[in-house]
Coordinates of C-alpha atoms and ligand atoms in Angstrom, one line a residue:
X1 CA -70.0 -72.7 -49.9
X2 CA -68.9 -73.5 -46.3
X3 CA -71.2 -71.6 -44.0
X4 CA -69.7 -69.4 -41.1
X5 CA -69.6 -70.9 -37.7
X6 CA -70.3 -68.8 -35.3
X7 CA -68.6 -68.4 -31.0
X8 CA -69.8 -66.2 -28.7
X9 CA -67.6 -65.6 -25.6
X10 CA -69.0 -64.7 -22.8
X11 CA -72.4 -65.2 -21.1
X12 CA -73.4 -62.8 -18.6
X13 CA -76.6 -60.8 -19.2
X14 CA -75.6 -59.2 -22.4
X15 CA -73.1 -62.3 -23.2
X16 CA -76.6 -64.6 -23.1
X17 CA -78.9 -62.3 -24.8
X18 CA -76.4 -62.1 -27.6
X19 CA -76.0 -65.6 -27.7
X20 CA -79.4 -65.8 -28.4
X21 CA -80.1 -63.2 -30.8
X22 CA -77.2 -64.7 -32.8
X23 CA -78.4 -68.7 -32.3
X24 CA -82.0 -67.6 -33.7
X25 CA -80.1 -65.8 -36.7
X26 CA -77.7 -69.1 -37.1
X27 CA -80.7 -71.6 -37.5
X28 CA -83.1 -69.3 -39.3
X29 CA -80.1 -69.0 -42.1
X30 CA -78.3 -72.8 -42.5
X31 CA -77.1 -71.8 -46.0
X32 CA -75.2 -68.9 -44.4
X33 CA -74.3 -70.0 -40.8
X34 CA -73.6 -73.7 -39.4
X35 CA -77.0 -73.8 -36.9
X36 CA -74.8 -74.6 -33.8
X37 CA -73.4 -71.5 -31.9
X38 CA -70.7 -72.5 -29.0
X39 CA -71.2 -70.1 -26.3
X40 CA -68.1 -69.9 -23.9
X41 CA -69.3 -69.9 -20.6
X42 CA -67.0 -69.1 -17.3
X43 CA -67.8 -71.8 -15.7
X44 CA -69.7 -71.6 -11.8
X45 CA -70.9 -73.8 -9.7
X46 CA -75.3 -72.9 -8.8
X47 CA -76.3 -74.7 -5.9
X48 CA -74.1 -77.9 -6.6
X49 CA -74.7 -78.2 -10.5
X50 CA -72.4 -76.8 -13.1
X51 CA -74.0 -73.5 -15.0
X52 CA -73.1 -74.7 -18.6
X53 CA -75.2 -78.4 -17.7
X54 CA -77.6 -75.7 -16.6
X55 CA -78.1 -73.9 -19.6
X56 CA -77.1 -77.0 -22.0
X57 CA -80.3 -79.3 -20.4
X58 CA -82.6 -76.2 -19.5
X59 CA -82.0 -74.0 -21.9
X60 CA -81.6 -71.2 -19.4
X61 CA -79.0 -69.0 -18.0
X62 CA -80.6 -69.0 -14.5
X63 CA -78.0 -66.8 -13.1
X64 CA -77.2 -64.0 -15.4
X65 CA -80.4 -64.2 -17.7
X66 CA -82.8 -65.9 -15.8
X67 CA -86.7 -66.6 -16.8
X68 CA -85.5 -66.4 -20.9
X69 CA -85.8 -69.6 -22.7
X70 CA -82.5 -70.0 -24.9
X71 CA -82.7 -72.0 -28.7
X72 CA -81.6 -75.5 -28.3
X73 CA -78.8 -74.7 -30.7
X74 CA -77.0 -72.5 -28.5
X75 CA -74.5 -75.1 -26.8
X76 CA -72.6 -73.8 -23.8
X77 CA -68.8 -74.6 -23.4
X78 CA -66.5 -74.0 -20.4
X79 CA -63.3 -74.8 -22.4
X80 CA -62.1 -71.6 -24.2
X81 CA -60.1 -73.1 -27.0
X82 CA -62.5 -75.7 -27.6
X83 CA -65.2 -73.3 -28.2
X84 CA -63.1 -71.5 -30.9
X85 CA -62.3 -74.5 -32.4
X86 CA -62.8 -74.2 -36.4
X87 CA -64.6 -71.1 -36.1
X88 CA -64.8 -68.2 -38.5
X89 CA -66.6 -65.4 -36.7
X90 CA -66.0 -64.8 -33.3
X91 CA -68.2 -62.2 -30.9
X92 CA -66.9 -61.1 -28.1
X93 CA -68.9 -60.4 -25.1
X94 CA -67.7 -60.0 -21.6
X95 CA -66.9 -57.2 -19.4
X96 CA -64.1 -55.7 -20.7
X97 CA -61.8 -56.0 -17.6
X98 CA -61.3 -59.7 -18.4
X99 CA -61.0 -59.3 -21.9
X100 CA -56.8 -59.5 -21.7
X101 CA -57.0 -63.0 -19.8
X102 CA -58.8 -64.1 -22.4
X103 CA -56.9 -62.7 -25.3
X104 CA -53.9 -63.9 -23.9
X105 CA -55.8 -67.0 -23.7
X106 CA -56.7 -67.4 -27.7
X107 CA -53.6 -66.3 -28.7
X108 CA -52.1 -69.3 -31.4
X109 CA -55.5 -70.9 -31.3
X110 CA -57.3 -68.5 -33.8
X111 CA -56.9 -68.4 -37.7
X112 CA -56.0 -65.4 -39.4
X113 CA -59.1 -65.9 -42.0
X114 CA -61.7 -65.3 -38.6
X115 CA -63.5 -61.9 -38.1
X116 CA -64.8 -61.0 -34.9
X117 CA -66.8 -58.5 -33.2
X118 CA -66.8 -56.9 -30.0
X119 CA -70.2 -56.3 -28.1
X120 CA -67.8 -54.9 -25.2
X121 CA -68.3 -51.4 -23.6
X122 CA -64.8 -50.1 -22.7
X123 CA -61.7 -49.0 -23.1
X124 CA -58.4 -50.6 -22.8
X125 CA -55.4 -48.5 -21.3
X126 CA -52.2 -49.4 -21.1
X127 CA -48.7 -48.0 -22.0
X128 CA -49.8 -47.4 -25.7
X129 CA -52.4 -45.3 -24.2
X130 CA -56.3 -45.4 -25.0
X131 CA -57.5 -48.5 -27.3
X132 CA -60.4 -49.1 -28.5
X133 CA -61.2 -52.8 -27.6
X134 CA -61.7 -54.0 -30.9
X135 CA -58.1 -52.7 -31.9
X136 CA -56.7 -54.3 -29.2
X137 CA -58.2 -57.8 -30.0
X138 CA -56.9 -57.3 -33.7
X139 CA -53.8 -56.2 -32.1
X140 CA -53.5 -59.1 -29.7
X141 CA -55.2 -62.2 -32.0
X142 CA -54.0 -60.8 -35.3
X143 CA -57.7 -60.5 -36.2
X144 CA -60.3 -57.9 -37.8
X145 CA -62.6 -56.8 -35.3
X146 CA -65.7 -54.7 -35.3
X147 CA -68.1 -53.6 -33.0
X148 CA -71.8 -53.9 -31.9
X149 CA -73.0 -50.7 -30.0
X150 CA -77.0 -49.5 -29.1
X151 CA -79.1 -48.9 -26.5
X152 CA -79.9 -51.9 -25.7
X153 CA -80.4 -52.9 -22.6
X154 CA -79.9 -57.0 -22.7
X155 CA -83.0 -57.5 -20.4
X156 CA -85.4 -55.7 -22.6
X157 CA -83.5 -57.4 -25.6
X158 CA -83.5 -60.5 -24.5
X159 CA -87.3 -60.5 -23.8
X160 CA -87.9 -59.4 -27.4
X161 CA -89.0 -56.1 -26.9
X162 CA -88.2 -54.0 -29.8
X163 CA -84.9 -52.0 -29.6
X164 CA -82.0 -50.6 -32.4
X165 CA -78.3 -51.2 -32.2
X166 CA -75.2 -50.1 -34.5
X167 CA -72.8 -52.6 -35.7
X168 CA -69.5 -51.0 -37.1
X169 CA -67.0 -53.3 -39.1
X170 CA -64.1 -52.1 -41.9
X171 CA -63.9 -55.3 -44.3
X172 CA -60.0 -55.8 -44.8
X173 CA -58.5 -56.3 -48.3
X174 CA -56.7 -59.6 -47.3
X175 CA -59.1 -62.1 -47.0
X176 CA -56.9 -65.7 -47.3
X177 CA -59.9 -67.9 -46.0
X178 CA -61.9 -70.6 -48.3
X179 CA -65.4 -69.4 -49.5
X180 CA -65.9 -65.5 -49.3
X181 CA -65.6 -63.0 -46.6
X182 CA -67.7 -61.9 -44.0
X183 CA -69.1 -58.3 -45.1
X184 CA -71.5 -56.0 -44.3
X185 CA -74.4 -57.8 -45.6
X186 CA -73.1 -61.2 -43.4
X187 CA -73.2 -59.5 -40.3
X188 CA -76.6 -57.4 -40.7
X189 CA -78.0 -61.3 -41.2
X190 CA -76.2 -62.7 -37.9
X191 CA -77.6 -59.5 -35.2
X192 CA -80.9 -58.2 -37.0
X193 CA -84.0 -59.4 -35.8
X194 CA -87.4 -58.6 -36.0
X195 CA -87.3 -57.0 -32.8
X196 CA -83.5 -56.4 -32.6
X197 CA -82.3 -53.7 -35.6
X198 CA -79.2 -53.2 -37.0
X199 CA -77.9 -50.5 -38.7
X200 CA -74.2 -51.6 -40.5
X201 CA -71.8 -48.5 -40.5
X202 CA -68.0 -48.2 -40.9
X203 CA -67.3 -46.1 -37.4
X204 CA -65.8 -48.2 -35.1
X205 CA -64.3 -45.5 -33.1
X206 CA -67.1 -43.6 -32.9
X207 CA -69.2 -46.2 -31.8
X208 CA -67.2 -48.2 -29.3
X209 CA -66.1 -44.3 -27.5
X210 CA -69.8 -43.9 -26.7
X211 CA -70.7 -47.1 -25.6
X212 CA -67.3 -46.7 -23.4
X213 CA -68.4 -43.2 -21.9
X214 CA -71.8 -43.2 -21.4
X215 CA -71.3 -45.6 -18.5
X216 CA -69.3 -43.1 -17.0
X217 CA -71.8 -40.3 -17.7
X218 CA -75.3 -42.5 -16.2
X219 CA -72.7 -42.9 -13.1
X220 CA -73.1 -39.2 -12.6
X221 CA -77.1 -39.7 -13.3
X222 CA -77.3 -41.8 -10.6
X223 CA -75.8 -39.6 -7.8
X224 CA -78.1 -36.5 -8.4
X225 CA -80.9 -39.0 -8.8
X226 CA -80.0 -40.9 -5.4
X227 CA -79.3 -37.3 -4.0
X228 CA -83.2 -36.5 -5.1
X229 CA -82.6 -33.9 -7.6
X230 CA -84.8 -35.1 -10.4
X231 CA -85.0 -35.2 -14.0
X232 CA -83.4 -31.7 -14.4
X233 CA -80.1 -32.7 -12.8
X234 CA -80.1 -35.7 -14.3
X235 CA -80.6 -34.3 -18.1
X236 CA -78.4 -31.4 -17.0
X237 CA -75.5 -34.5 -16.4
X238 CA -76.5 -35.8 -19.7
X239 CA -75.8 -32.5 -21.7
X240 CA -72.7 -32.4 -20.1
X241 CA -71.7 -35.7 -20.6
X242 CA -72.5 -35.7 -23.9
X243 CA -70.3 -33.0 -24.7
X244 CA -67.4 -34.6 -23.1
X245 CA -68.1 -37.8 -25.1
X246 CA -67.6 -36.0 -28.1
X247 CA -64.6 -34.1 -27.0
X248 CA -63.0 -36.9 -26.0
X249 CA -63.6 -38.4 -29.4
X250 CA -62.7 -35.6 -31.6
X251 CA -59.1 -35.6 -29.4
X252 CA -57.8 -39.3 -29.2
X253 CA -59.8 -40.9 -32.0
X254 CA -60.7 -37.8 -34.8
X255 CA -61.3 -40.8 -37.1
X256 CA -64.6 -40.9 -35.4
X257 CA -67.8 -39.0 -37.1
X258 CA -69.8 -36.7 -35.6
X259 CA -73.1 -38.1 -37.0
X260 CA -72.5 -41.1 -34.9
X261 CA -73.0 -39.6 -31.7
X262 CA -76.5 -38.2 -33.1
X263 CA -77.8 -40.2 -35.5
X264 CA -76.7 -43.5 -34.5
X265 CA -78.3 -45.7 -31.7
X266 CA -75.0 -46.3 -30.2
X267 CA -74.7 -42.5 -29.6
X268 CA -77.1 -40.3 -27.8
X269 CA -79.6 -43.1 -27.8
X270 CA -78.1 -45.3 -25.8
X271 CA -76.6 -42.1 -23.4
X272 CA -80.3 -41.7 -22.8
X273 CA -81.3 -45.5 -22.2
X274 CA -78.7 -46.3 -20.1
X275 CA -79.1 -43.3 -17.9
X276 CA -82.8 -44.4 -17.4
X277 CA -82.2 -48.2 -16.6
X278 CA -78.5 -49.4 -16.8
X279 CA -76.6 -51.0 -14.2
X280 CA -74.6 -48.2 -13.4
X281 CA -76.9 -45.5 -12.6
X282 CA -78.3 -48.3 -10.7
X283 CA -75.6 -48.4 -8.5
X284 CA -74.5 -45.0 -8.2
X285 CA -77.8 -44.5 -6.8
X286 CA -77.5 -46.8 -4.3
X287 CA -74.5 -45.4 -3.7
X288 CA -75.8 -41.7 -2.9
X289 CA -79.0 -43.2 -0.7
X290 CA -77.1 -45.5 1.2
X291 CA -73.6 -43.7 1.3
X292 CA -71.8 -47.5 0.7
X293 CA -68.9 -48.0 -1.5
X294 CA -69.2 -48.3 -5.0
X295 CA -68.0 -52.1 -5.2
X296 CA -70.5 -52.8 -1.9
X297 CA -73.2 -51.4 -4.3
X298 CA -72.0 -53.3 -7.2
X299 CA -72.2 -56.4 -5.2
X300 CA -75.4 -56.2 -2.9
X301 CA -77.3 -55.1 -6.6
X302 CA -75.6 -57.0 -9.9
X303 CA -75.3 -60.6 -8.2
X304 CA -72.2 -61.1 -10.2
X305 CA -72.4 -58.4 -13.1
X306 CA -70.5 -55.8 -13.3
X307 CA -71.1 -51.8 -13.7
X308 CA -68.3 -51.2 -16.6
X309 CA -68.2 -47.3 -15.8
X310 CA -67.0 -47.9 -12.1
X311 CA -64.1 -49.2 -13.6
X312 CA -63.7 -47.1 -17.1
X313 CA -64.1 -43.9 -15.2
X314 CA -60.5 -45.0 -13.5
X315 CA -58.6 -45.6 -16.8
X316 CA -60.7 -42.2 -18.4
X317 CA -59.1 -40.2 -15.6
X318 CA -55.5 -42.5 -16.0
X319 CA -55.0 -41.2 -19.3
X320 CA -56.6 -37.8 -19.3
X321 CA -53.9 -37.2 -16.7
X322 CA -51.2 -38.8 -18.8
X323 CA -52.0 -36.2 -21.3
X324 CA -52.3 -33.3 -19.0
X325 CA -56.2 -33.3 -20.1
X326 CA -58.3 -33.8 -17.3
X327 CA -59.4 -30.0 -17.0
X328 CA -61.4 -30.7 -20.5
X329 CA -63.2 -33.2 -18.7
X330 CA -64.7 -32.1 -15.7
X331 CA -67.6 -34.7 -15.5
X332 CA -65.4 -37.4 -16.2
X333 CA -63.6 -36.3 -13.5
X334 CA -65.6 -35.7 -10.9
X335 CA -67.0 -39.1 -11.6
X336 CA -64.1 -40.5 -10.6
X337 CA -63.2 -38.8 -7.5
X338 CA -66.5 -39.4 -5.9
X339 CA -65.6 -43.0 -6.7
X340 CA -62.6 -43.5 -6.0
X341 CA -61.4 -40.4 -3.7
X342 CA -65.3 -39.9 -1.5
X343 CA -66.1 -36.8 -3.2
X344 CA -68.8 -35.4 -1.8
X345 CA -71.9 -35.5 -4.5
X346 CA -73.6 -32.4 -4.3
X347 CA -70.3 -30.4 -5.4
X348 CA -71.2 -32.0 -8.5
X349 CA -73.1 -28.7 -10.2
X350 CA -69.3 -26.9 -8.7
X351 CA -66.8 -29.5 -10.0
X352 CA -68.9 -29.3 -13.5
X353 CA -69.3 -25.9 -14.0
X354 CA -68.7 -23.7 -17.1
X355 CA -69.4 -20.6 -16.7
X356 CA -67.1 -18.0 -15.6
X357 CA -68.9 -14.9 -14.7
X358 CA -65.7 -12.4 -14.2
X359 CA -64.2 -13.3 -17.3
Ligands
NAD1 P1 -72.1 -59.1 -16.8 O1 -72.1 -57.7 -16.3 O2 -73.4 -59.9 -16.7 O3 -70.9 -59.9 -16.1 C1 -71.0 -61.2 -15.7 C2 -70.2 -62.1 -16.6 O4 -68.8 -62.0 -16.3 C3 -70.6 -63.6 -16.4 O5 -70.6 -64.3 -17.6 C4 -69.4 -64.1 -15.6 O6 -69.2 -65.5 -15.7 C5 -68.3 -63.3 -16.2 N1 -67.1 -63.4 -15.4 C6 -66.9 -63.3 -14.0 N2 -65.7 -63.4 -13.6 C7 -65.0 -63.7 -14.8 C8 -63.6 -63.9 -15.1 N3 -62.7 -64.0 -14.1 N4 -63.2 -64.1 -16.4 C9 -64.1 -64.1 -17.4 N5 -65.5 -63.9 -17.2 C10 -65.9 -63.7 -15.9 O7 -71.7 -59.1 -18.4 P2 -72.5 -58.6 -19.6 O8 -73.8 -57.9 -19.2 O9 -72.7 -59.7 -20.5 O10 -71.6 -57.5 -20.2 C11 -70.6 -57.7 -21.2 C12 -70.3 -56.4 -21.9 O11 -71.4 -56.0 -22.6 C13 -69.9 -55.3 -21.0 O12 -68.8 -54.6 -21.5 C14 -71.1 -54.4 -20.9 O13 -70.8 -53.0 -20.7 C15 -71.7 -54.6 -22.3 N6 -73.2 -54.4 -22.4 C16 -74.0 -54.8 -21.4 C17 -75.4 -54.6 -21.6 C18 -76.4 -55.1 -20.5 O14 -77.5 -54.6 -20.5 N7 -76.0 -56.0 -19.7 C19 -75.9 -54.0 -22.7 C20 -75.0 -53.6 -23.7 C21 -73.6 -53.8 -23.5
13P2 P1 -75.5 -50.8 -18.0 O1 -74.2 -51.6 -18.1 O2 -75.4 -49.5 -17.2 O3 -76.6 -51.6 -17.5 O4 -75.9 -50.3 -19.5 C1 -76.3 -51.3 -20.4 C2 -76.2 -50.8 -21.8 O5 -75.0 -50.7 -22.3 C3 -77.4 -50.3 -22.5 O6 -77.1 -50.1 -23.8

């Protein structure tokens, strides 16, 4: 049987480290995936050479994964369609901003028989309201999508240290490709390594809402933390977040199962690891101690990479508002009025609070 071929798009810090994970799977299993893995790479110029010649003769990703050696069968492409060419399982992995470019981009150049997965931590929102990203590039590229969610943060990943993450996929009854499917079996083989593991379930929803939200949520970390609250403010914004996570869940996607957002790394797990290390609380931090713009943060901080819940938090608050929600959400949206309105911080505790002590 023809084995899959593999594309990754994308290759910023989590992009790469996928990339990687996935290269190391493709070689280590030739009867089951081709060993070459194209990895589309948005191309940039680093000091006067081209990043994909970069990471094609060095083997590194000097800008967005620097000091990690990459396998020598991860090839690096800057041309879109020609890294999708005769492909069968496609993983998406950029931040999610982009990811309608790029759709629009594919469209017409992907087969119907090709299954893809969506490492993205987002929402899309739009006039048909909240997406999940994986519906929309089914939507968009006429293509079954799942999702890989965990608390993984690609650094720690990438340097082999050991960590969990959830992959989420629905196998479709219409499968008009040569050879078999992808199933759940396929895809535990492509992501699980010995120090990367990978639990298979069916929730897309539920994972791909907290790996959207919990950005948001460490944004609110970070401001107590840079105001110099401490742990209990910070767990105290995690309690609260969480709630609203599932909330929001049970709402627009009721598909999605509660066990996810417990038992699953892609729920409270990776609430908890991103809050400690992520890139957003990161910048919110900087944010509170230096009392700079969000986007100055992002920039002086990421070098390039961006803080997904700087932008989520806007289309959260979008389409709560749309739906005459936002009171149910008070976290979400206080998050996004320090960010985009110059809240003031410490009225976080006010803008969040619950209880009502004349009622
Ligand atoms: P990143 O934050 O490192 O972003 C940089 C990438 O964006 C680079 O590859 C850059 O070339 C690309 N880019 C810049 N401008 C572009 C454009 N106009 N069009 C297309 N690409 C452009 O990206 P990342 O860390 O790989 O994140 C991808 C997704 O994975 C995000 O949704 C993120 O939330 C999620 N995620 C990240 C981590 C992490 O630790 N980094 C972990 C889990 C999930
Ligand atoms: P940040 O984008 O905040 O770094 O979070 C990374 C992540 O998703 C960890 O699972």
């Amino acid at each position: 049987e023809k084995p899959f071929k593999v594309t990754v798009i994308g290759s910023g810090n989590w992009g790469t480290t996928i990339a990687k994970v996935v290269a190391e799977n493709c070689k280590g299993y030739p009867e089951v995936f081709a060993p070459e893995v194209q990895m589309w790479v948005f191309e940039e110029d680093i000091n006067g050479e081209k990043l994909t010649e970069i990471i094609n003769t060095r083997h590194q990703n000097v800008k967005y994964l620097p000091n990690i050696t990459l396998p020598d069968n991860l090839v690096a492409n800057p041309d879109l369609i020609d890294s999708v060419k005769d492909v069968d399982i496609l993983v998406f992995n950029i931040p999610h901003q982009f990811l309608p470019r790029i759709c629009g981009q594919l469209k017409g150049h992907v087969s119907s028989h090709v299954r893809a997965i969506s490492c993205l931590k987002g929402f899309e929102v739009g006039a048909k309201g909240v997406q999940l990203l994986s519906s929309y590039i089914t939507e968009n590229l006429g293509i079954q999508c799942g999702a890989l969610s965990g608390a993984n943060i690609a650094t720690e990943v990438a340097q082999e240290h050991w960590s969990e993450t959830t992959v989420a996929y629905h196998i479709p009854k219409d499968f008009r490709g040569e050879g078999k499917d992808v199933d759940h079996k396929v895809l535990k083989a492509l992501f699980h390594r010995p120090y990367f593991h990978v639990s298979v379930i069916e929730d897309v929803a539920g994972i791909s809402i907290c790996g959207a939200l919990k950005n948001v949520v460490a944004l609110g970390c970070g401001f107590v933390e840079g105001l110099g609250w401490g742990n209990n403010a910070s767990a105290a914004i995690q309690r609260v977040g969480l709630g609203e996570i599932i909330r929001f869940g049970q709402m627009f996607f009721p598909e999605s199962r509660e066990e996810t957002y417990y038992q699953e790394s892609a729920g409270v797990a990776d609430l908890i690891t991103t809050c400690a290390g992520g890139r957003n609380v990161k910048v919110a931090r900087l944010m509170a101690t230096s009392g700079k713009d969000a986007w100055e943060c992002e920039k002086e901080l990421l070098n390039g990479q961006s803080a997904q819940g700087l932008i989520t938090c806007k289309e959260v608050h979008e389409w709560l508002e749309t739906c005459g929600s936002v009171e149910d959400f008070p976290l979400f949206e206080a998050v996004y009025q320090i960010v985009y309105n110059n809240y003031p911080m410490k009225n976080l505790p006010d803008m969040i609070e619950e209880l009502d002590l004349h009622g």
